[in-house]
Coordinates of C-alpha atoms in Angstrom, one line a residue:
X8 CA 147.8 -20.5 -80.8
X9 CA 144.9 -18.6 -81.9
X10 CA 141.4 -19.0 -80.5
X11 CA 140.1 -19.3 -76.9
X12 CA 140.3 -22.3 -74.3
X13 CA 137.9 -23.5 -71.8
X14 CA 139.6 -24.7 -68.7
X15 CA 138.1 -26.4 -65.6
X16 CA 139.7 -26.7 -62.5
X17 CA 138.8 -28.0 -59.0
X18 CA 138.2 -25.6 -56.0
X19 CA 141.6 -25.5 -54.1
X20 CA 140.3 -28.1 -51.3
X21 CA 139.3 -30.9 -53.8
X22 CA 142.4 -30.4 -55.5
X23 CA 144.7 -31.9 -53.8
X24 CA 142.2 -35.1 -53.6
X25 CA 141.3 -35.5 -57.4
X26 CA 143.9 -34.3 -59.2
X27 CA 144.6 -37.4 -61.0
X28 CA 140.8 -38.2 -61.9
X29 CA 139.9 -34.9 -62.6
X30 CA 142.8 -33.5 -65.0
X31 CA 142.5 -37.1 -66.6
X32 CA 139.4 -35.7 -68.1
X33 CA 140.2 -31.7 -68.5
X34 CA 143.2 -29.7 -69.1
X35 CA 145.2 -28.0 -66.5
X36 CA 148.0 -27.1 -68.9
X37 CA 148.5 -24.2 -71.4
X38 CA 150.1 -26.0 -74.6
X39 CA 152.2 -24.7 -77.8
X40 CA 153.7 -26.2 -80.6
X41 CA 157.8 -26.1 -80.0
X42 CA 159.9 -23.7 -82.1
X43 CA 163.0 -25.5 -83.6
X44 CA 166.3 -23.6 -82.3
X45 CA 164.4 -21.7 -79.7
X46 CA 166.8 -22.0 -76.1
X47 CA 163.4 -21.6 -73.9
X48 CA 160.2 -19.4 -73.6
X49 CA 158.5 -16.6 -71.8
X50 CA 155.1 -17.1 -71.2
X51 CA 153.1 -14.0 -70.2
X52 CA 149.3 -13.8 -68.6
X53 CA 147.1 -11.2 -67.9
X54 CA 144.2 -10.7 -66.1
X55 CA 140.7 -8.6 -66.7
X56 CA 142.3 -5.7 -65.6
X57 CA 145.4 -5.8 -67.9
X58 CA 147.6 -6.6 -65.1
X59 CA 150.4 -9.0 -66.0
X60 CA 150.4 -11.4 -63.2
X61 CA 152.4 -14.2 -64.7
X62 CA 155.7 -13.6 -66.6
X63 CA 158.0 -16.7 -66.5
X64 CA 160.8 -18.1 -68.4
X65 CA 160.2 -21.8 -69.4
X66 CA 162.0 -24.6 -71.0
X67 CA 159.2 -26.9 -71.7
X68 CA 156.0 -26.2 -74.3
X69 CA 153.5 -26.4 -71.5
X70 CA 152.6 -23.9 -68.3
X71 CA 150.4 -25.4 -65.3
X72 CA 147.3 -23.0 -65.0
X73 CA 145.6 -24.9 -62.0
X74 CA 146.8 -22.7 -59.3
X75 CA 144.8 -19.4 -61.0
X76 CA 141.6 -18.4 -59.8
X77 CA 138.3 -18.9 -61.3
X78 CA 138.1 -15.9 -64.2
X79 CA 138.9 -14.7 -67.6
X80 CA 142.4 -14.2 -68.8
X81 CA 145.1 -13.5 -71.6
X82 CA 148.1 -15.1 -72.5
X83 CA 151.1 -14.8 -75.1
X84 CA 154.3 -16.7 -75.4
X85 CA 157.7 -15.1 -76.8
X86 CA 160.7 -17.4 -77.8
X87 CA 164.5 -16.9 -76.3
X88 CA 167.4 -17.5 -78.5
X89 CA 170.3 -19.7 -77.2
X90 CA 171.7 -16.3 -75.8
X91 CA 168.1 -15.8 -74.0
X92 CA 167.4 -12.6 -76.4
X93 CA 163.6 -12.4 -76.5
X94 CA 162.2 -13.2 -80.3
X95 CA 158.7 -13.0 -81.8
X96 CA 155.9 -13.0 -79.8
X97 CA 152.3 -14.7 -80.5
X98 CA 149.0 -12.5 -80.2
X99 CA 147.4 -12.4 -76.9
X100 CA 144.9 -15.2 -76.8
X101 CA 142.0 -15.7 -74.0
X102 CA 141.0 -18.4 -71.9
X103 CA 138.8 -19.1 -69.2
X104 CA 138.8 -20.9 -66.2
X105 CA 135.8 -22.1 -64.2
X106 CA 135.5 -23.4 -61.1
X107 CA 134.0 -27.0 -61.4
X108 CA 130.5 -27.9 -60.2
X109 CA 130.2 -31.2 -58.6
X110 CA 126.3 -32.1 -58.8
X111 CA 124.7 -33.8 -55.5
X112 CA 121.4 -36.1 -55.4
X113 CA 119.7 -35.2 -52.4
X114 CA 116.3 -37.0 -52.7
X115 CA 114.3 -38.5 -55.1
X116 CA 110.5 -38.5 -55.5
X117 CA 110.1 -42.4 -55.7
X118 CA 112.7 -45.3 -55.8
X119 CA 110.8 -47.8 -57.9
X120 CA 110.2 -48.4 -61.6
X121 CA 108.3 -51.6 -63.0
X122 CA 108.7 -53.4 -66.4
X123 CA 105.6 -53.2 -68.8
X124 CA 104.1 -50.4 -66.9
X125 CA 103.4 -46.6 -67.5
X126 CA 106.1 -45.2 -64.7
X127 CA 105.8 -41.8 -65.2
X128 CA 108.6 -39.0 -64.0
X129 CA 110.4 -39.5 -61.0
X130 CA 111.4 -35.7 -59.4
X131 CA 115.2 -35.5 -58.5
X132 CA 116.3 -32.8 -55.9
X133 CA 119.8 -31.7 -55.4
X134 CA 122.4 -28.8 -56.5
X135 CA 125.0 -28.7 -59.2
X136 CA 122.6 -29.6 -62.1
X137 CA 123.5 -28.0 -65.4
X138 CA 121.0 -28.0 -68.4
X139 CA 123.3 -31.0 -70.1
X140 CA 123.3 -33.1 -67.3
X141 CA 122.8 -37.1 -67.7
X142 CA 120.9 -39.6 -65.3
X143 CA 122.1 -43.2 -65.8
X144 CA 120.7 -46.3 -63.9
X145 CA 124.1 -48.3 -63.6
X146 CA 124.7 -51.9 -61.9
X147 CA 127.7 -54.2 -62.4
X148 CA 126.0 -55.1 -65.8
X149 CA 123.7 -52.2 -67.0
X150 CA 124.8 -48.3 -67.5
X151 CA 121.3 -47.1 -68.7
X152 CA 120.4 -43.6 -69.8
X153 CA 117.3 -42.2 -69.1
X154 CA 115.4 -39.4 -70.6
X155 CA 116.0 -35.9 -68.7
X156 CA 114.3 -32.7 -68.1
X157 CA 115.8 -30.0 -66.6
X158 CA 114.4 -27.6 -64.5
X159 CA 116.9 -25.9 -62.5
X160 CA 120.5 -26.0 -60.8
X161 CA 118.6 -28.0 -57.8
X162 CA 115.8 -29.7 -59.6
X163 CA 114.8 -32.0 -62.5
X164 CA 112.8 -34.8 -63.7
X165 CA 113.9 -38.2 -65.3
X166 CA 111.6 -40.9 -67.2
X167 CA 112.3 -44.5 -68.0
X168 CA 110.1 -47.6 -68.9
X169 CA 112.5 -50.5 -68.5
X170 CA 111.9 -54.0 -70.0
X171 CA 111.2 -57.5 -68.0
X172 CA 115.1 -58.3 -68.5
X173 CA 116.3 -55.2 -66.9
X174 CA 114.9 -56.2 -63.3
X175 CA 117.1 -55.6 -60.3
X176 CA 118.6 -52.4 -58.0
X177 CA 120.6 -49.7 -59.6
X178 CA 122.7 -46.7 -58.4
X179 CA 121.1 -43.7 -59.6
X180 CA 124.1 -41.5 -61.3
X181 CA 124.1 -37.6 -62.5
X182 CA 126.7 -36.6 -64.9
X183 CA 127.0 -33.2 -65.6
X184 CA 128.6 -31.4 -68.7
X185 CA 131.9 -31.2 -67.3
X186 CA 131.9 -34.8 -66.8
X187 CA 131.3 -35.0 -62.8
X188 CA 129.1 -37.2 -61.4
X189 CA 127.0 -38.1 -58.2
X190 CA 126.0 -41.7 -57.2
X191 CA 123.0 -42.3 -54.9
X192 CA 123.8 -45.9 -54.0
X193 CA 121.0 -48.8 -54.5
X194 CA 118.6 -45.5 -55.7
X195 CA 116.0 -47.4 -57.7
X196 CA 114.9 -51.0 -58.0
X197 CA 113.3 -52.1 -61.4
X198 CA 110.4 -54.9 -60.5
X199 CA 107.4 -56.6 -61.8
X200 CA 104.1 -54.2 -61.5
X201 CA 101.9 -54.9 -58.3
X202 CA 99.1 -53.4 -59.0
X203 CA 96.1 -53.2 -55.8
X204 CA 92.8 -54.3 -56.6
X205 CA 89.9 -53.3 -54.9
X206 CA 86.8 -55.8 -54.9
X207 CA 84.7 -54.6 -52.5
X208 CA 83.9 -52.2 -49.3
X209 CA 82.4 -53.0 -45.8
X210 CA 80.0 -50.2 -46.1
X211 CA 79.3 -47.5 -48.7
X212 CA 77.9 -45.2 -46.3
X213 CA 79.2 -43.4 -43.2
X214 CA 77.7 -41.1 -41.0
X215 CA 79.8 -37.5 -40.0
X216 CA 80.6 -36.8 -36.6
X217 CA 80.8 -40.4 -35.7
X218 CA 84.3 -42.5 -35.8
X219 CA 83.4 -45.0 -38.5
X220 CA 85.5 -48.0 -40.3
X221 CA 85.2 -49.3 -43.9
X222 CA 87.0 -52.5 -44.4
X223 CA 88.5 -52.6 -48.1
X224 CA 88.5 -56.3 -49.5
X225 CA 91.0 -57.2 -52.7
X226 CA 94.5 -57.8 -53.4
X227 CA 97.8 -56.5 -52.6
X228 CA 96.6 -54.6 -50.1
X229 CA 99.7 -55.3 -47.5
X230 CA 102.3 -53.3 -46.6
X231 CA 103.2 -50.3 -49.1
X232 CA 99.2 -50.0 -49.8
X233 CA 97.8 -46.5 -49.1
X234 CA 94.1 -45.6 -49.5
X235 CA 93.1 -42.3 -51.1
X236 CA 89.9 -40.9 -50.4
X237 CA 88.7 -38.0 -52.6
X238 CA 85.7 -36.5 -53.7
X239 CA 84.6 -35.5 -57.4
X240 CA 86.8 -32.2 -57.4
X241 CA 89.9 -34.1 -56.5
X242 CA 90.1 -32.8 -52.6
X243 CA 91.0 -35.4 -50.7
X244 CA 90.3 -36.5 -47.3
X245 CA 92.4 -37.5 -44.4
X246 CA 91.8 -40.8 -42.8
X247 CA 93.9 -43.1 -40.9
X248 CA 94.4 -47.2 -41.9
X249 CA 95.7 -50.2 -41.3
X250 CA 97.2 -52.7 -43.6
X251 CA 95.2 -55.8 -41.9
X252 CA 97.0 -58.3 -44.3
X253 CA 97.5 -58.5 -48.0
X254 CA 93.6 -58.8 -49.0
X255 CA 92.4 -56.3 -46.4
X256 CA 92.8 -52.9 -45.4
X257 CA 91.3 -51.0 -42.5
X258 CA 90.1 -47.3 -43.4
X259 CA 89.4 -45.3 -40.0
X260 CA 87.5 -42.1 -40.6
X261 CA 86.8 -39.2 -38.3
X262 CA 84.3 -37.1 -40.4
X263 CA 83.4 -33.8 -39.5
X264 CA 79.7 -32.1 -41.0
X265 CA 81.7 -30.2 -43.7
X266 CA 82.8 -33.5 -44.7
X267 CA 79.9 -34.4 -45.8
X268 CA 79.3 -35.8 -49.5
X269 CA 79.8 -38.2 -52.0
X270 CA 83.7 -39.6 -52.4
X271 CA 85.8 -42.3 -54.0
X272 CA 88.1 -44.7 -52.8
X273 CA 91.2 -46.0 -54.6
X274 CA 94.4 -47.5 -53.5
X275 CA 98.2 -46.4 -54.4
X276 CA 100.8 -49.0 -53.6
X277 CA 104.7 -48.2 -53.3
X278 CA 103.8 -44.7 -54.5
X279 CA 103.1 -46.0 -58.1
X280 CA 100.8 -48.7 -58.6
X281 CA 97.0 -47.3 -58.7
X282 CA 94.1 -49.6 -58.5
X283 CA 91.7 -49.6 -61.5
X284 CA 88.8 -49.6 -59.9
X285 CA 87.4 -46.6 -57.7
X286 CA 84.6 -47.2 -55.5
X287 CA 81.9 -44.6 -54.6
X288 CA 80.9 -44.1 -51.0
X289 CA 79.0 -41.4 -49.0
X290 CA 79.4 -39.4 -45.7
X291 CA 76.0 -38.4 -44.6
X292 CA 74.2 -36.8 -41.6
X293 CA 73.2 -38.7 -38.6
X294 CA 69.5 -39.3 -38.2
X295 CA 68.6 -37.6 -34.7
X296 CA 65.5 -39.6 -34.7
X297 CA 67.3 -43.0 -35.3
X298 CA 67.5 -45.3 -32.2
X299 CA 69.9 -47.7 -33.5
X300 CA 73.4 -47.6 -32.6
X301 CA 75.7 -47.1 -35.4
X302 CA 77.5 -50.8 -36.1
X303 CA 80.8 -50.8 -37.4
X304 CA 83.0 -53.6 -38.3
X305 CA 86.5 -54.3 -37.2
X306 CA 89.1 -56.9 -37.8
X307 CA 90.8 -58.3 -34.7
X308 CA 93.8 -60.6 -34.4
X309 CA 93.9 -63.9 -36.5
X310 CA 93.6 -66.7 -34.6
X311 CA 95.0 -69.6 -36.4
X312 CA 94.6 -69.4 -39.9
X313 CA 91.0 -67.7 -39.8
X314 CA 90.6 -64.0 -39.3
X315 CA 88.0 -63.1 -36.5
X316 CA 85.5 -60.2 -37.1
X317 CA 83.7 -58.8 -34.6
X318 CA 80.8 -55.8 -34.5
X319 CA 80.5 -53.5 -31.7
X320 CA 78.5 -50.4 -31.4
X321 CA 79.8 -46.9 -30.2
X322 CA 82.8 -44.7 -31.1
X323 CA 86.0 -43.2 -29.9
X324 CA 86.6 -39.8 -29.0
X325 CA 90.3 -38.1 -29.4
X326 CA 92.0 -37.0 -26.4
X327 CA 94.0 -33.6 -27.1
X328 CA 97.0 -32.3 -25.1
X329 CA 99.1 -29.3 -25.4
X330 CA 100.5 -26.6 -24.2
X331 CA 100.2 -22.9 -25.0
X332 CA 101.8 -19.5 -24.7
X333 CA 99.4 -16.4 -24.0
X334 CA 99.4 -12.7 -24.2
X335 CA 97.1 -11.4 -22.2
X336 CA 96.0 -7.7 -21.8
X337 CA 94.3 -6.1 -19.1
X338 CA 90.9 -4.1 -20.3
X339 CA 88.9 -1.3 -18.7
X340 CA 89.9 0.1 -15.4
X341 CA 92.4 -2.5 -14.9
X342 CA 94.3 -1.4 -18.1
X343 CA 95.8 1.6 -16.1
X344 CA 96.9 -0.5 -13.2
X345 CA 98.7 -3.3 -15.0
X346 CA 100.9 -3.8 -17.9
X347 CA 100.3 -6.4 -20.8
X348 CA 101.7 -9.9 -19.8
X349 CA 103.5 -11.6 -22.8
X350 CA 104.5 -14.8 -20.9
X351 CA 101.2 -16.6 -20.1
X352 CA 101.3 -20.2 -20.0
X353 CA 98.6 -23.0 -20.1
X354 CA 98.2 -26.8 -20.2
X355 CA 95.3 -28.0 -22.2
X356 CA 93.3 -31.1 -22.6
X357 CA 89.9 -32.0 -24.3
X358 CA 88.1 -35.0 -25.2
X359 CA 85.3 -35.5 -27.8
X360 CA 81.6 -36.3 -26.6
X361 CA 81.3 -38.5 -29.5
X362 CA 83.4 -40.7 -27.4
X363 CA 80.3 -41.5 -25.3
X364 CA 78.2 -43.9 -27.4
X365 CA 75.0 -42.7 -25.8
X366 CA 75.3 -39.5 -27.9
X367 CA 76.6 -40.7 -31.2
X368 CA 72.9 -40.3 -32.6
X369 CA 72.8 -36.3 -31.7
X370 CA 74.9 -34.5 -34.3
X371 CA 75.5 -31.6 -32.0
X372 CA 76.7 -33.4 -29.3
X373 CA 78.8 -35.2 -31.8
X374 CA 80.7 -31.6 -32.5
X375 CA 81.4 -30.9 -29.1
X376 CA 84.3 -31.2 -27.3
X377 CA 85.1 -31.3 -23.2
X378 CA 88.3 -29.1 -22.6
X379 CA 89.9 -28.3 -19.4
X380 CA 92.9 -25.9 -18.8
X381 CA 95.4 -24.8 -16.0
X382 CA 97.7 -21.6 -16.5
X383 CA 99.7 -19.1 -15.2
X384 CA 100.2 -15.4 -16.1
X385 CA 102.0 -12.7 -14.1
X386 CA 101.4 -8.8 -14.6
X387 CA 103.4 -5.9 -13.7
X388 CA 101.8 -3.0 -11.7
X389 CA 102.2 0.1 -14.2
X390 CA 103.3 2.3 -11.5
X391 CA 104.8 0.0 -9.3
X392 CA 108.6 -1.2 -9.0
X393 CA 110.3 -4.2 -10.0
X394 CA 109.5 -6.5 -7.1
X395 CA 105.5 -5.4 -7.6
X396 CA 103.4 -8.1 -9.3
X397 CA 100.1 -9.5 -9.9
X398 CA 100.0 -13.2 -10.2
X399 CA 97.0 -15.7 -11.5
X400 CA 97.1 -19.3 -11.2
X401 CA 93.6 -20.4 -12.5
X402 CA 91.7 -24.0 -13.7
X403 CA 88.7 -23.8 -16.0
X404 CA 86.8 -26.2 -17.9
X405 CA 84.0 -25.9 -20.8
X406 CA 83.0 -26.9 -24.3
X407 CA 84.4 -26.3 -27.4
X408 CA 81.5 -26.4 -30.5
X409 CA 83.5 -27.3 -34.1
X410 CA 81.4 -25.1 -36.7
X411 CA 80.7 -26.6 -39.7
X412 CA 83.1 -25.4 -42.2
X413 CA 86.7 -25.9 -42.9
X414 CA 89.4 -24.8 -45.1
X415 CA 92.9 -26.1 -46.6
X416 CA 91.6 -29.7 -47.1
X417 CA 89.7 -29.7 -44.0
X418 CA 92.7 -29.7 -41.9
X419 CA 91.8 -26.2 -40.8
X420 CA 88.7 -25.6 -39.2
X421 CA 87.3 -22.9 -36.3
X422 CA 85.9 -23.6 -32.8
X423 CA 83.7 -21.9 -30.4
X424 CA 84.4 -22.3 -26.9
X425 CA 83.2 -21.2 -23.2
X426 CA 84.7 -22.0 -19.8
X427 CA 84.1 -21.3 -16.4
X428 CA 86.4 -22.1 -13.2
X429 CA 88.3 -20.5 -10.5
X430 CA 91.1 -17.8 -10.4
X431 CA 93.6 -17.9 -7.6
X432 CA 95.2 -14.1 -7.7
X433 CA 98.3 -12.8 -5.7
X434 CA 99.5 -9.1 -5.4
X435 CA 102.7 -8.3 -4.0
X436 CA 102.4 -4.1 -3.2
X437 CA 105.2 -2.1 -1.7
X438 CA 104.2 0.7 0.7
X439 CA 105.4 2.7 3.7
X440 CA 104.8 -0.6 5.7
X441 CA 107.1 -2.7 3.6
X442 CA 105.9 -5.5 1.3
X443 CA 102.6 -6.8 1.7
X444 CA 101.2 -9.8 -0.3
X445 CA 97.5 -10.0 -0.8
X446 CA 95.6 -13.0 -2.2
X447 CA 92.2 -14.1 -3.4
X448 CA 89.7 -16.8 -4.7
X449 CA 87.2 -15.8 -7.3
X450 CA 85.0 -17.3 -10.3
X451 CA 86.2 -16.9 -13.7
X452 CA 84.5 -16.7 -17.1
X453 CA 85.9 -16.7 -20.5
X454 CA 85.0 -17.5 -24.3
X455 CA 86.3 -17.2 -27.5
X456 CA 87.2 -18.3 -31.2
X457 CA 90.0 -20.8 -32.0
X458 CA 91.3 -22.1 -35.3
X459 CA 92.6 -25.4 -35.3
X460 CA 95.0 -26.7 -37.6
X461 CA 95.3 -30.6 -37.5
X462 CA 97.6 -32.7 -39.4
X463 CA 97.9 -36.7 -38.6
X464 CA 98.7 -36.9 -34.9
X465 CA 99.6 -33.2 -34.1
X466 CA 97.6 -30.1 -34.0
X467 CA 98.3 -26.2 -33.5
X468 CA 95.7 -23.8 -32.2
X469 CA 95.4 -19.9 -32.7
X470 CA 93.1 -18.6 -30.1
X471 CA 91.9 -15.1 -29.1
X472 CA 89.4 -14.8 -26.1
X473 CA 87.8 -12.9 -23.5
X474 CA 88.2 -13.5 -19.7
X475 CA 86.4 -12.2 -16.4
X476 CA 87.4 -12.7 -13.1
X477 CA 84.6 -11.5 -10.7
X478 CA 86.2 -9.6 -7.9
X479 CA 83.9 -8.2 -5.4
X480 CA 85.0 -4.6 -6.1
X481 CA 85.7 -4.7 -9.4
X482 CA 85.6 -7.4 -12.1
X483 CA 88.9 -7.7 -14.2
X484 CA 88.4 -8.3 -18.0
X485 CA 91.2 -9.6 -19.9
X486 CA 91.8 -9.9 -23.5
X487 CA 93.8 -13.5 -24.6
X488 CA 95.9 -14.2 -27.5
X489 CA 97.1 -17.6 -27.5
X490 CA 99.2 -19.8 -29.5
X491 CA 98.9 -23.7 -29.0
X492 CA 100.3 -27.1 -29.9
X493 CA 100.4 -30.6 -28.8
X494 CA 99.4 -34.3 -29.8
X495 CA 96.0 -36.3 -30.6
X496 CA 95.6 -39.6 -28.9

């Protein structure tokens, strides 16, 4: 009865449910060899502080320790004779009770493996992973062990290159060192490779500041095929696309001046299969002297068995709709009269001028947006009562110019804007005659710098601007800081 034991028990909440299964794999008892002639035994257990927490007479040669908390302990056994007198005792023996950790699979980077193909690693995230965890692909006929690379208790990778006779759908099973497992039902599919093929592009050159389309022709370009457009440094260009058919895929571009350069197009299907061929194309500057409209090829609905294609000139502009929060700070002499307003609100609308076909051939106009805003803000009077305020409702319109550079894979870019409009002001002032309300309708002018982050159909802006309301007596200057978010049509 010397040496140390490692004993694993489940947390209390799970023990009631899983006792039968768990303790078939682990040990919940301290056991010892019987002593001939003994009338019983006394088991003593001490914790790490040296306190005896168990001292009990037993008649069997085992003791249930499943109710002990996780930790380190010492135990010894003392024999009893027929008269219940103590005999010899064993030496103190250490053992450890560990809380069982049950692994959990939350997400996998890819759910597809292909036979006769270099599949690469699949990333698995979850919890309860240990350095000896195993990953299996399991169905009614197979239990396949994979090669696992452990990173942390929440992340690992596994690799497996299957044979053609292993095609099918499998559960993904993770088993940790204690023998506990988790199952992701139908987590992995093994199938034949479906490698996309690019045969040609409808155009190998497009112009920035003009919405353009390129039709990719080839094979296996239907559902699951995604185009990748990257420059020769590996920087990817964000585009929209549509899987027209198994042989055609339409890519829609809205390139900015900063996107000018040479790129290559390839296709990834089902996050795994990559087309072997990569076709180069170029984004160039429009020629302002070129009077010929940009002709683009689009694909319309299939009529019967044939795909009807039509050509049209022009470009679509995008519509931005959003709502913003503003912090308004009065400047100059008004800074002494009004407190800052931390709760301004604006509704925002803009439309790209490249949506007007007659402006497509002029690069500068292609970088302009028309914008309109309507908003509300309220200031408290610095020396006034709680009922005194200064309220502004304004409506302005103007232009935004997109500067020709960007950040973060061209998703973040700056704009300079200028607006003009009308402001309706209302002032509530209390004096000896009571509360008096004054109103005024005045011209307004504003301008500032905006940083816009765009991803897919969503955008977010951070802006800093100056605004002037032209009162006859004393114009009001206001510094505005705003955060805006919205959607793109």
